[in-house]
Amino acid sequence: MTHPCDMLVFGGTGDLALHKLLPALYHLHRDRLLPADLRIVALARQPLGRDAYRALAERRCRAQVARTSFQAETWQSFAERIDYFAMDASQSAHYGRLARHLDDAGPRGRIHYLATAPSLFEDIAACLANAGLAGSDARIVLEKPIGHSLASALAINQSIGQVFQESQVFRIDHYLGKETVQNLIALRFANSLFETQWNQNHISHVEITVAEQVGIEGRWGYFDKAGQLRDMIQNHLLQLLCLVAMEAPVRFDAEAVRNEKVKILEALKPIAGLDVKDRTVRGQYAAGKIGGQEVPAYYFEKNVDNDSDTETFVALRTEVRNWRWAGVPFYLRTGKRLARKCSEIIIQFKPVPHRLFQDGQANRLRIRLQPEESISLQLMAKSPGKGMHLAPVELDLNLAHAFRQKRRWDAYERLLLDVIEGDSTLFMRRDEVEAAWRWVDPIIGGWHAYYQRPRPYPAGSWGPEQAHSLLEQQGHAWHE
Ligand code: BG6
């Protein structure tokens, strides 16, 4: 940004702002990575004064960054950047007051971070425009989900597009800010080693798992209407799939990278109508144990209807219909209240064409995003001693150790800096979001048409039994 800049955080008292955005900004401030004149203005309905908001933010940030050392002095200087303005973001009359409150002495850049429900996006954009807060130097950051269907995403994108140019719009998917996700790009496009193997001649199948131990953590209102397909597959898992499957972009910049990702989304084999029975599994957690603690079933969680048929687990099989990937199954799996927190991508190579040895397993590349960030390649090696017995061994790269990293960057830190610097390479373009919904909508349609109610699975397990059959039918198995 050329001018001093304000970051306006709509939904300033919400969980995202207090739990993720402010701690990320605090870390960036501590590492002197924020522009000196960046002011943070939190906006929400609660009638708080600036000091009360700062105290609230401090409490939440202390709890959040305690593990990585909270420094009271640093907080003091960071808190001076924070302002609070009480307003109802759905009321256009409040924006005039906001503009006056901002009380600019000279030109200021604006970053509008919409950490609110997507149902407010269109109104907020229009009100910003009317109040003169959406000039050509402004940027808008939209949190996922962008809508809850293709139609609603189109409507949101259309309204936002009437106020902001596409280059001013930053649609965030925090998975793209994770270090290992960017390392996947480096692995593929900065090393020639894998490229000759990265296709249907050598790869048997790809698994992408994002497993969480948490339930819905007080987000009933949102989650019960969304479900795991919209909450995780439409964005995070499809983004990971795109990075595994895309062709090398001509340049590492926003347009070139996103052009390649869109091609993959458009090449995904549709899952429509009766396909949902064979190629998807929906689940919902029942009571069970997580880390030795009893946890209730999803429908016993507060505010959830007893007969809610919202899924908390999805597994599915798709393919990318192009020359590189024809015939290679891509298995996606994600769920809440599963056995472990773990996000990883498995590239399972085909076995050797002719077996010389009795023991043998095909090579497997594992790219792990969470809990630790690592890349490991399983190779076959000779066991020490007599005879020629082989055993799998791991060539293991722990990225934090390799770079002697003292602290792990949170995805939001990287992405917030990119917004400030105006780099949208790691953000979703309008057509990408729409292509993802175009593929997801028919799955939801199929579930409704064929009454695919979620199958119960015990909390603390790996999901419904049928998720295993989905792979077994093809002679494959989830790597656990
Ligand atoms: C969010 C989803 O986008 O990602 C949550 O809305 C989910 O439901 C979260 O828990 C998972 O993120 P992470 O970074 O903890 O894997």
Coordinates of C-alpha atoms and ligand atoms in Angstrom, one line a residue:
M1 CA 0.0 0.0 0.0
T2 CA 1.3 3.4 -0.8
H3 CA -0.4 5.3 2.0
P4 CA -0.7 4.7 5.7
C5 CA -3.2 2.0 6.1
D6 CA -6.2 0.8 8.2
M7 CA -7.2 -2.8 8.6
L8 CA -10.9 -2.8 9.5
V9 CA -12.0 -6.1 11.0
F10 CA -15.7 -6.7 10.7
G11 CA -16.8 -9.3 13.3
G12 CA -14.2 -7.9 15.6
T13 CA -15.5 -9.7 18.7
G14 CA -15.9 -13.0 17.0
D15 CA -13.8 -16.1 17.4
L16 CA -11.9 -15.7 14.2
A17 CA -10.8 -12.2 15.0
L18 CA -9.9 -12.8 18.6
H19 CA -8.5 -16.3 18.2
K20 CA -6.7 -16.1 14.9
L21 CA -6.4 -12.6 13.4
L22 CA -5.2 -10.6 16.4
P23 CA -2.7 -13.2 17.5
A24 CA -1.3 -13.3 14.0
L25 CA -1.1 -9.5 13.8
Y26 CA 0.5 -9.5 17.2
H27 CA 3.3 -11.9 16.0
L28 CA 3.8 -9.8 12.9
H29 CA 4.1 -6.7 15.0
R30 CA 6.5 -8.4 17.4
D31 CA 8.7 -9.5 14.4
R32 CA 8.5 -5.9 13.0
L33 CA 6.8 -7.1 9.9
L34 CA 3.8 -4.7 10.0
P35 CA 4.0 -1.3 8.4
A36 CA 4.7 1.2 11.1
D37 CA 1.5 3.2 10.4
L38 CA -0.9 0.2 10.2
R39 CA -4.0 0.8 12.4
I40 CA -6.3 -2.0 13.3
V41 CA -10.0 -1.0 13.7
A42 CA -12.2 -3.8 15.1
L43 CA -15.9 -3.4 14.3
A44 CA -18.8 -5.2 16.0
R45 CA -22.1 -4.5 17.6
Q46 CA -21.1 -4.8 21.3
P47 CA -21.1 -1.4 22.9
L48 CA -17.5 -1.5 24.0
G49 CA -15.0 1.4 24.3
R50 CA -11.5 1.1 22.8
D51 CA -9.9 0.2 26.2
A52 CA -12.4 -2.5 26.9
Y53 CA -11.9 -4.0 23.5
R54 CA -8.1 -3.9 24.0
A55 CA -8.5 -5.6 27.3
L56 CA -10.7 -8.3 25.7
A57 CA -8.2 -8.8 22.9
E58 CA -5.3 -9.0 25.3
R59 CA -7.0 -11.7 27.3
R60 CA -7.7 -13.8 24.3
C61 CA -4.2 -13.2 22.8
R62 CA -2.5 -14.1 26.0
A63 CA -4.3 -17.4 26.1
Q64 CA -3.6 -18.0 22.4
V65 CA 0.0 -17.1 22.2
A66 CA 1.0 -18.2 25.7
R67 CA 2.8 -21.2 24.3
T68 CA 4.9 -19.1 22.1
S69 CA 5.8 -16.5 24.7
F70 CA 3.5 -13.5 25.3
Q71 CA 5.4 -10.3 26.0
A72 CA 3.5 -7.7 28.0
E73 CA 5.7 -4.9 26.7
T74 CA 5.3 -5.9 23.1
W75 CA 1.6 -6.1 23.7
Q76 CA 1.5 -2.6 24.9
S77 CA 3.0 -1.2 21.8
F78 CA 0.8 -3.5 19.7
A79 CA -2.3 -2.4 21.5
E80 CA -1.7 1.2 20.5
R81 CA -2.5 0.2 17.0
I82 CA -5.9 -1.2 18.0
D83 CA -9.1 0.8 17.9
Y84 CA -12.7 -0.3 18.3
F85 CA -15.9 1.1 16.8
A86 CA -19.3 -0.2 17.8
M87 CA -21.7 -0.5 14.8
D88 CA -24.2 -2.8 13.1
A89 CA -22.6 -3.9 9.8
S90 CA -26.0 -4.5 8.2
Q91 CA -27.1 -0.9 8.8
S92 CA -26.0 1.5 6.0
A93 CA -26.6 4.5 8.3
H94 CA -23.7 3.4 10.6
Y95 CA -21.1 3.7 7.8
G96 CA -21.2 7.4 7.7
R97 CA -20.4 7.5 11.4
L98 CA -17.6 5.0 10.8
A99 CA -16.1 7.2 8.1
R100 CA -16.2 10.1 10.5
H101 CA -14.7 8.0 13.2
L102 CA -11.8 7.1 11.0
D103 CA -11.3 10.8 10.6
D104 CA -8.6 10.8 8.0
A105 CA -6.1 13.6 8.0
G106 CA -4.7 12.5 4.6
P107 CA -5.2 9.6 2.2
R108 CA -5.3 6.2 3.8
G109 CA -5.3 2.7 2.3
R110 CA -8.1 0.4 3.6
I111 CA -8.2 -3.3 4.1
H112 CA -11.7 -4.5 4.9
Y113 CA -11.5 -7.9 6.6
L114 CA -14.9 -9.5 6.6
A115 CA -14.7 -12.0 9.5
T116 CA -18.5 -12.3 9.4
A117 CA -21.2 -14.6 8.1
P118 CA -21.2 -14.7 4.3
S119 CA -24.8 -13.5 4.4
L120 CA -23.4 -10.0 5.3
F121 CA -20.8 -9.8 2.5
E122 CA -23.0 -8.2 -0.1
D123 CA -24.5 -5.6 2.3
I124 CA -21.1 -4.6 3.7
A125 CA -19.6 -4.1 0.3
A126 CA -22.5 -1.9 -0.9
C127 CA -22.4 0.2 2.4
L128 CA -18.6 0.6 2.1
A129 CA -19.1 2.0 -1.4
N130 CA -21.8 4.4 -0.4
A131 CA -19.7 5.7 2.5
G132 CA -16.7 6.3 0.2
L133 CA -14.7 3.6 1.9
A134 CA -14.1 1.4 -1.1
G135 CA -11.8 3.5 -3.3
S136 CA -9.3 2.0 -5.8
D137 CA -6.7 1.7 -3.0
A138 CA -9.0 -0.4 -0.8
R139 CA -8.9 -4.2 -0.5
I140 CA -11.5 -6.6 0.8
V141 CA -10.8 -9.9 2.4
L142 CA -13.5 -12.5 2.4
E143 CA -13.4 -15.5 4.7
K144 CA -14.7 -18.8 3.5
P145 CA -17.3 -20.1 2.9
I146 CA -18.1 -17.8 0.0
G147 CA -21.8 -18.7 0.0
H148 CA -23.4 -22.1 0.6
S149 CA -24.1 -23.1 -3.0
L150 CA -23.1 -22.1 -6.5
A151 CA -26.1 -19.7 -6.8
S152 CA -25.2 -17.9 -3.5
A153 CA -21.5 -17.7 -4.4
L154 CA -22.4 -16.2 -7.8
A155 CA -24.6 -13.6 -6.1
I156 CA -21.9 -12.7 -3.6
N157 CA -19.1 -12.5 -6.2
Q158 CA -21.4 -10.4 -8.4
S159 CA -22.2 -7.9 -5.7
I160 CA -18.6 -7.7 -4.5
G161 CA -17.5 -7.3 -8.2
Q162 CA -19.8 -4.2 -8.5
V163 CA -17.8 -2.5 -5.8
F164 CA -14.3 -3.9 -6.1
Q165 CA -12.0 -5.0 -9.0
E166 CA -11.0 -8.6 -8.8
S167 CA -7.4 -7.5 -8.0
Q168 CA -8.8 -5.9 -4.8
V169 CA -10.5 -9.0 -3.6
F170 CA -8.7 -11.5 -1.4
R171 CA -10.7 -14.7 -0.8
I172 CA -9.0 -16.5 2.0
D173 CA -8.5 -20.2 2.4
H174 CA -6.1 -20.5 5.4
Y175 CA -4.9 -23.9 4.2
L176 CA -3.0 -22.1 1.4
G177 CA -1.1 -20.2 4.1
K178 CA 0.3 -23.3 5.8
E179 CA 4.0 -23.7 5.2
T180 CA 3.8 -27.3 4.0
V181 CA 1.2 -26.5 1.5
Q182 CA 3.7 -24.0 0.0
N183 CA 6.4 -26.6 0.3
L184 CA 4.3 -28.9 -1.8
I185 CA 4.5 -26.2 -4.5
A186 CA 8.3 -26.1 -4.0
L187 CA 8.6 -29.9 -4.0
R188 CA 6.8 -30.2 -7.3
F189 CA 8.1 -27.2 -9.1
A190 CA 11.6 -26.5 -7.7
N191 CA 12.8 -30.1 -8.0
S192 CA 13.0 -32.1 -11.2
L193 CA 13.1 -35.4 -9.4
F194 CA 9.4 -36.2 -9.1
E195 CA 8.1 -34.6 -12.3
T196 CA 8.7 -37.7 -14.5
Q197 CA 6.9 -39.9 -12.0
W198 CA 4.0 -37.5 -11.3
N199 CA 1.4 -39.0 -13.5
Q200 CA -0.9 -42.0 -14.2
N201 CA 2.0 -44.1 -15.4
H202 CA 3.6 -44.2 -12.0
I203 CA 1.0 -43.1 -9.4
S204 CA -1.6 -45.6 -8.3
H205 CA -3.8 -43.2 -6.3
V206 CA -3.7 -40.1 -4.1
E207 CA -5.2 -39.8 -0.6
I208 CA -6.0 -36.5 1.1
T209 CA -7.0 -36.7 4.7
V210 CA -7.9 -33.8 7.0
A211 CA -8.9 -35.3 10.3
E212 CA -9.8 -33.3 13.4
Q213 CA -10.4 -34.3 17.0
V214 CA -12.4 -31.3 17.8
G215 CA -16.2 -31.2 17.4
I216 CA -18.0 -28.1 16.3
E217 CA -16.8 -26.0 19.3
G218 CA -19.7 -23.6 19.8
R219 CA -20.2 -23.0 16.1
W220 CA -23.6 -24.8 15.9
G221 CA -25.4 -22.0 14.2
Y222 CA -23.0 -22.0 11.3
F223 CA -22.0 -25.7 11.1
D224 CA -25.4 -27.3 11.3
K225 CA -26.4 -25.4 8.1
A226 CA -23.1 -26.0 6.4
G227 CA -21.8 -29.5 7.2
Q228 CA -18.4 -31.0 6.5
L229 CA -18.7 -31.0 2.7
R230 CA -19.2 -27.2 2.5
D231 CA -17.0 -26.4 5.5
M232 CA -13.9 -28.4 4.4
I233 CA -14.1 -30.2 1.1
Q234 CA -15.4 -27.3 -1.0
N235 CA -12.4 -25.2 -0.1
H236 CA -9.5 -26.7 1.9
L237 CA -9.4 -30.3 0.5
L238 CA -10.1 -29.1 -3.1
Q239 CA -7.3 -26.6 -2.8
L240 CA -4.9 -29.3 -1.7
L241 CA -6.1 -31.5 -4.6
C242 CA -5.4 -28.7 -7.0
L243 CA -1.9 -28.2 -5.8
V244 CA -1.1 -31.9 -6.1
A245 CA -2.7 -32.2 -9.6
M246 CA -2.0 -28.9 -11.4
E247 CA 0.5 -28.4 -14.2
A248 CA 3.5 -26.1 -13.6
P249 CA 2.4 -22.5 -13.9
V250 CA 4.4 -20.4 -16.4
R251 CA 5.3 -18.0 -13.6
F252 CA 4.8 -18.0 -9.8
D253 CA 2.2 -15.2 -9.7
A254 CA -1.4 -14.9 -8.9
E255 CA -2.8 -15.2 -12.4
A256 CA -0.6 -18.1 -13.6
V257 CA -1.0 -20.2 -10.5
R258 CA -4.8 -19.7 -10.3
N259 CA -5.2 -20.4 -14.0
E260 CA -3.7 -23.9 -13.5
K261 CA -5.9 -24.6 -10.4
V262 CA -9.1 -23.7 -12.2
K263 CA -8.2 -26.2 -15.0
I264 CA -8.0 -28.9 -12.3
L265 CA -11.4 -28.0 -10.8
E266 CA -13.0 -28.0 -14.2
A267 CA -11.4 -31.5 -14.9
L268 CA -12.8 -33.1 -11.8
K269 CA -15.1 -36.0 -12.5
P270 CA -18.6 -35.0 -11.4
I271 CA -20.3 -36.9 -8.7
A272 CA -24.0 -36.6 -9.5
G273 CA -27.2 -38.4 -9.0
L274 CA -26.8 -42.1 -8.1
D275 CA -22.9 -41.7 -8.1
V276 CA -23.3 -40.4 -4.5
K277 CA -24.1 -44.0 -3.4
D278 CA -20.9 -45.5 -4.8
R279 CA -18.5 -42.7 -4.5
T280 CA -19.3 -40.8 -1.3
V281 CA -19.7 -41.6 2.3
R282 CA -21.5 -39.2 4.7
G283 CA -21.1 -39.6 8.4
Q284 CA -22.1 -38.0 11.7
Y285 CA -20.3 -38.6 15.0
A286 CA -22.0 -40.6 17.7
A287 CA -20.9 -40.6 21.4
G288 CA -17.4 -41.9 22.0
K289 CA -14.1 -41.2 23.6
I290 CA -11.5 -38.7 22.5
G291 CA -8.2 -38.9 24.4
G292 CA -9.9 -40.9 27.2
Q293 CA -12.7 -38.3 27.6
E294 CA -16.3 -39.2 26.8
V295 CA -17.8 -36.9 24.3
P296 CA -21.5 -36.6 23.3
A297 CA -23.0 -37.4 19.9
Y298 CA -23.3 -34.5 17.4
Y299 CA -27.0 -34.3 17.9
F300 CA -26.6 -33.9 21.7
E301 CA -24.5 -30.9 21.2
K302 CA -26.2 -27.7 22.3
N303 CA -28.7 -26.2 19.8
V304 CA -28.5 -29.1 17.4
D305 CA -31.8 -30.7 16.5
N306 CA -32.1 -34.3 17.5
D307 CA -32.8 -35.3 14.0
S308 CA -30.2 -33.1 12.4
D309 CA -28.9 -34.8 9.3
T310 CA -25.8 -32.6 8.9
E311 CA -22.7 -34.5 8.1
T312 CA -19.5 -34.2 10.2
F313 CA -17.6 -36.6 8.0
V314 CA -17.2 -37.0 4.3
A315 CA -15.1 -39.5 2.3
L316 CA -15.3 -39.5 -1.5
R317 CA -13.6 -40.8 -4.6
T318 CA -13.0 -38.6 -7.7
E319 CA -10.7 -38.4 -10.7
V320 CA -9.0 -35.6 -12.6
R321 CA -9.9 -36.1 -16.2
N322 CA -6.8 -35.1 -18.2
W323 CA -3.8 -36.8 -19.7
R324 CA -1.7 -36.6 -16.6
W325 CA -4.2 -38.2 -14.3
A326 CA -6.7 -40.3 -16.3
G327 CA -7.7 -43.3 -14.2
V328 CA -6.0 -42.3 -11.0
P329 CA -8.4 -42.2 -8.0
F330 CA -8.2 -39.2 -5.7
Y331 CA -9.6 -40.1 -2.3
L332 CA -10.6 -37.2 0.0
R333 CA -11.6 -37.8 3.6
T334 CA -12.3 -35.3 6.4
G335 CA -14.2 -35.4 9.6
K336 CA -14.7 -34.0 13.1
R337 CA -14.1 -36.0 16.3
L338 CA -11.9 -38.5 14.6
A339 CA -9.1 -40.5 16.2
R340 CA -6.3 -38.0 15.7
K341 CA -5.7 -34.5 14.4
C342 CA -3.8 -35.1 11.2
S343 CA -3.7 -33.5 7.8
E344 CA -1.8 -35.3 5.1
I345 CA -1.5 -36.1 1.5
I346 CA -0.3 -39.5 0.4
I347 CA 1.0 -40.1 -3.1
Q348 CA 0.9 -43.9 -3.5
F349 CA 3.2 -45.0 -6.4
K350 CA 2.7 -48.1 -8.4
P351 CA 4.6 -51.3 -7.6
V352 CA 7.8 -52.1 -9.5
P353 CA 7.0 -53.6 -12.9
H354 CA 8.8 -56.9 -12.2
R355 CA 9.4 -58.2 -8.7
L356 CA 12.9 -59.5 -7.9
F357 CA 12.3 -59.9 -4.2
Q358 CA 9.8 -61.6 -2.1
D359 CA 9.1 -58.7 0.1
G360 CA 8.2 -55.4 -1.5
Q361 CA 5.9 -52.4 -1.1
A362 CA 5.4 -49.7 -3.6
N363 CA 7.0 -46.2 -2.8
R364 CA 4.8 -43.7 -1.0
L365 CA 5.3 -40.0 -0.6
R366 CA 3.7 -38.5 2.5
I367 CA 3.3 -34.8 2.8
R368 CA 2.2 -33.9 6.3
L369 CA 0.7 -30.6 7.1
Q370 CA -0.3 -31.3 10.7
P371 CA 0.5 -31.9 13.5
E372 CA 4.1 -31.7 12.4
E373 CA 5.2 -30.4 9.0
S374 CA 7.1 -33.0 7.2
I375 CA 7.7 -34.7 3.9
S376 CA 8.7 -38.4 3.9
L377 CA 9.3 -40.9 1.2
Q378 CA 9.0 -44.6 1.9
L379 CA 11.6 -46.7 0.1
M380 CA 12.4 -50.3 0.2
A381 CA 15.8 -51.2 1.7
K382 CA 17.7 -54.3 2.5
S383 CA 17.4 -55.4 6.2
P384 CA 20.8 -55.6 7.7
G385 CA 22.4 -59.1 8.0
K386 CA 22.0 -62.4 6.2
G387 CA 19.9 -62.9 3.1
M388 CA 18.1 -60.4 0.9
H389 CA 15.2 -59.4 3.0
L390 CA 13.7 -56.0 2.3
A391 CA 11.8 -53.7 4.6
P392 CA 10.2 -50.2 4.1
V393 CA 12.3 -47.3 5.5
E394 CA 11.4 -43.6 5.5
L395 CA 13.5 -40.8 4.1
D396 CA 12.2 -38.2 6.4
L397 CA 12.4 -34.5 6.2
N398 CA 11.1 -32.6 9.2
L399 CA 10.8 -29.0 7.9
A400 CA 11.0 -27.3 11.3
H401 CA 14.2 -29.1 12.1
A402 CA 15.7 -28.6 8.7
F403 CA 15.4 -24.9 9.0
R404 CA 16.1 -24.8 12.7
Q405 CA 12.8 -23.0 13.1
K406 CA 12.2 -21.6 16.5
R407 CA 8.6 -20.7 16.0
R408 CA 6.0 -22.0 13.6
W409 CA 4.2 -19.3 11.6
D410 CA 0.5 -19.5 11.7
A411 CA -1.2 -19.6 8.2
Y412 CA -2.9 -16.3 9.0
E413 CA 0.4 -14.5 9.5
R414 CA 1.6 -15.3 6.1
L415 CA -1.8 -14.5 4.5
L416 CA -2.3 -11.2 6.3
L417 CA 1.1 -10.0 5.2
D418 CA 0.3 -11.0 1.6
V419 CA -2.9 -8.9 1.8
I420 CA -1.0 -5.9 3.1
E421 CA 1.5 -6.4 0.3
G422 CA -1.2 -7.0 -2.3
D423 CA -0.1 -10.5 -3.4
S424 CA -3.1 -12.7 -4.2
T425 CA -1.2 -15.8 -5.3
L426 CA -2.4 -17.7 -2.3
F427 CA -6.0 -16.5 -2.4
M428 CA -8.9 -17.9 -4.4
R429 CA -10.0 -16.2 -7.5
R430 CA -13.7 -15.8 -8.3
D431 CA -13.8 -18.5 -11.0
E432 CA -12.0 -20.9 -8.7
V433 CA -14.6 -20.6 -6.0
E434 CA -17.4 -20.9 -8.5
A435 CA -15.8 -24.0 -10.2
A436 CA -15.5 -25.6 -6.7
W437 CA -19.2 -25.0 -6.0
R438 CA -20.1 -26.3 -9.5
W439 CA -18.6 -29.6 -8.5
V440 CA -19.9 -29.7 -4.9
D441 CA -23.6 -28.7 -5.6
P442 CA -24.5 -32.0 -7.4
I443 CA -23.1 -34.0 -4.5
I444 CA -25.5 -32.2 -2.1
G445 CA -28.3 -32.6 -4.7
G446 CA -27.5 -36.4 -4.9
W447 CA -27.6 -36.8 -1.1
H448 CA -31.0 -35.2 -1.0
A449 CA -32.4 -37.0 -4.0
Y450 CA -31.3 -40.4 -2.7
Y451 CA -31.9 -39.8 1.0
Q452 CA -28.3 -40.4 1.9
R453 CA -28.5 -39.7 5.6
P454 CA -25.2 -39.6 7.4
R455 CA -24.0 -42.9 8.9
P456 CA -23.1 -42.8 12.6
Y457 CA -19.5 -43.3 13.6
P458 CA -18.2 -43.4 17.2
A459 CA -16.3 -40.3 18.2
G460 CA -12.6 -41.2 18.3
S461 CA -12.8 -43.6 15.3
W462 CA -11.8 -43.1 11.7
G463 CA -15.3 -42.6 10.5
P464 CA -18.0 -44.9 9.3
E465 CA -17.0 -48.4 8.1
Q466 CA -18.2 -47.6 4.6
A467 CA -15.3 -45.1 4.2
H468 CA -13.0 -48.1 4.2
S469 CA -15.1 -50.0 1.6
L470 CA -14.9 -47.0 -0.7
L471 CA -11.2 -47.8 -1.2
E472 CA -11.4 -51.6 -0.8
Q473 CA -13.6 -51.8 -3.9
Q474 CA -10.6 -50.5 -5.8
G475 CA -8.0 -52.7 -4.0
H476 CA -6.7 -49.7 -1.9
A477 CA -6.7 -48.8 1.8
W478 CA -6.5 -45.6 3.8
H479 CA -3.0 -45.0 5.1
E480 CA -3.5 -44.6 8.9
Ligands
BG6_1 C1 -12.0 -24.1 9.2 C2 -13.2 -24.9 9.4 O1 -11.9 -23.5 7.9 O2 -10.9 -25.0 9.3 C3 -13.3 -25.6 10.7 O3 -14.4 -24.0 9.3 C4 -12.0 -26.4 10.9 O4 -14.4 -26.3 10.9 C5 -10.8 -25.6 10.6 O5 -12.0 -26.9 12.2 C6 -9.6 -26.5 10.5 O6 -8.4 -25.7 10.4 P1 -7.0 -26.3 10.9 O7 -6.0 -25.2 10.5 O8 -7.1 -26.4 12.4 O9 -6.8 -27.6 10.3

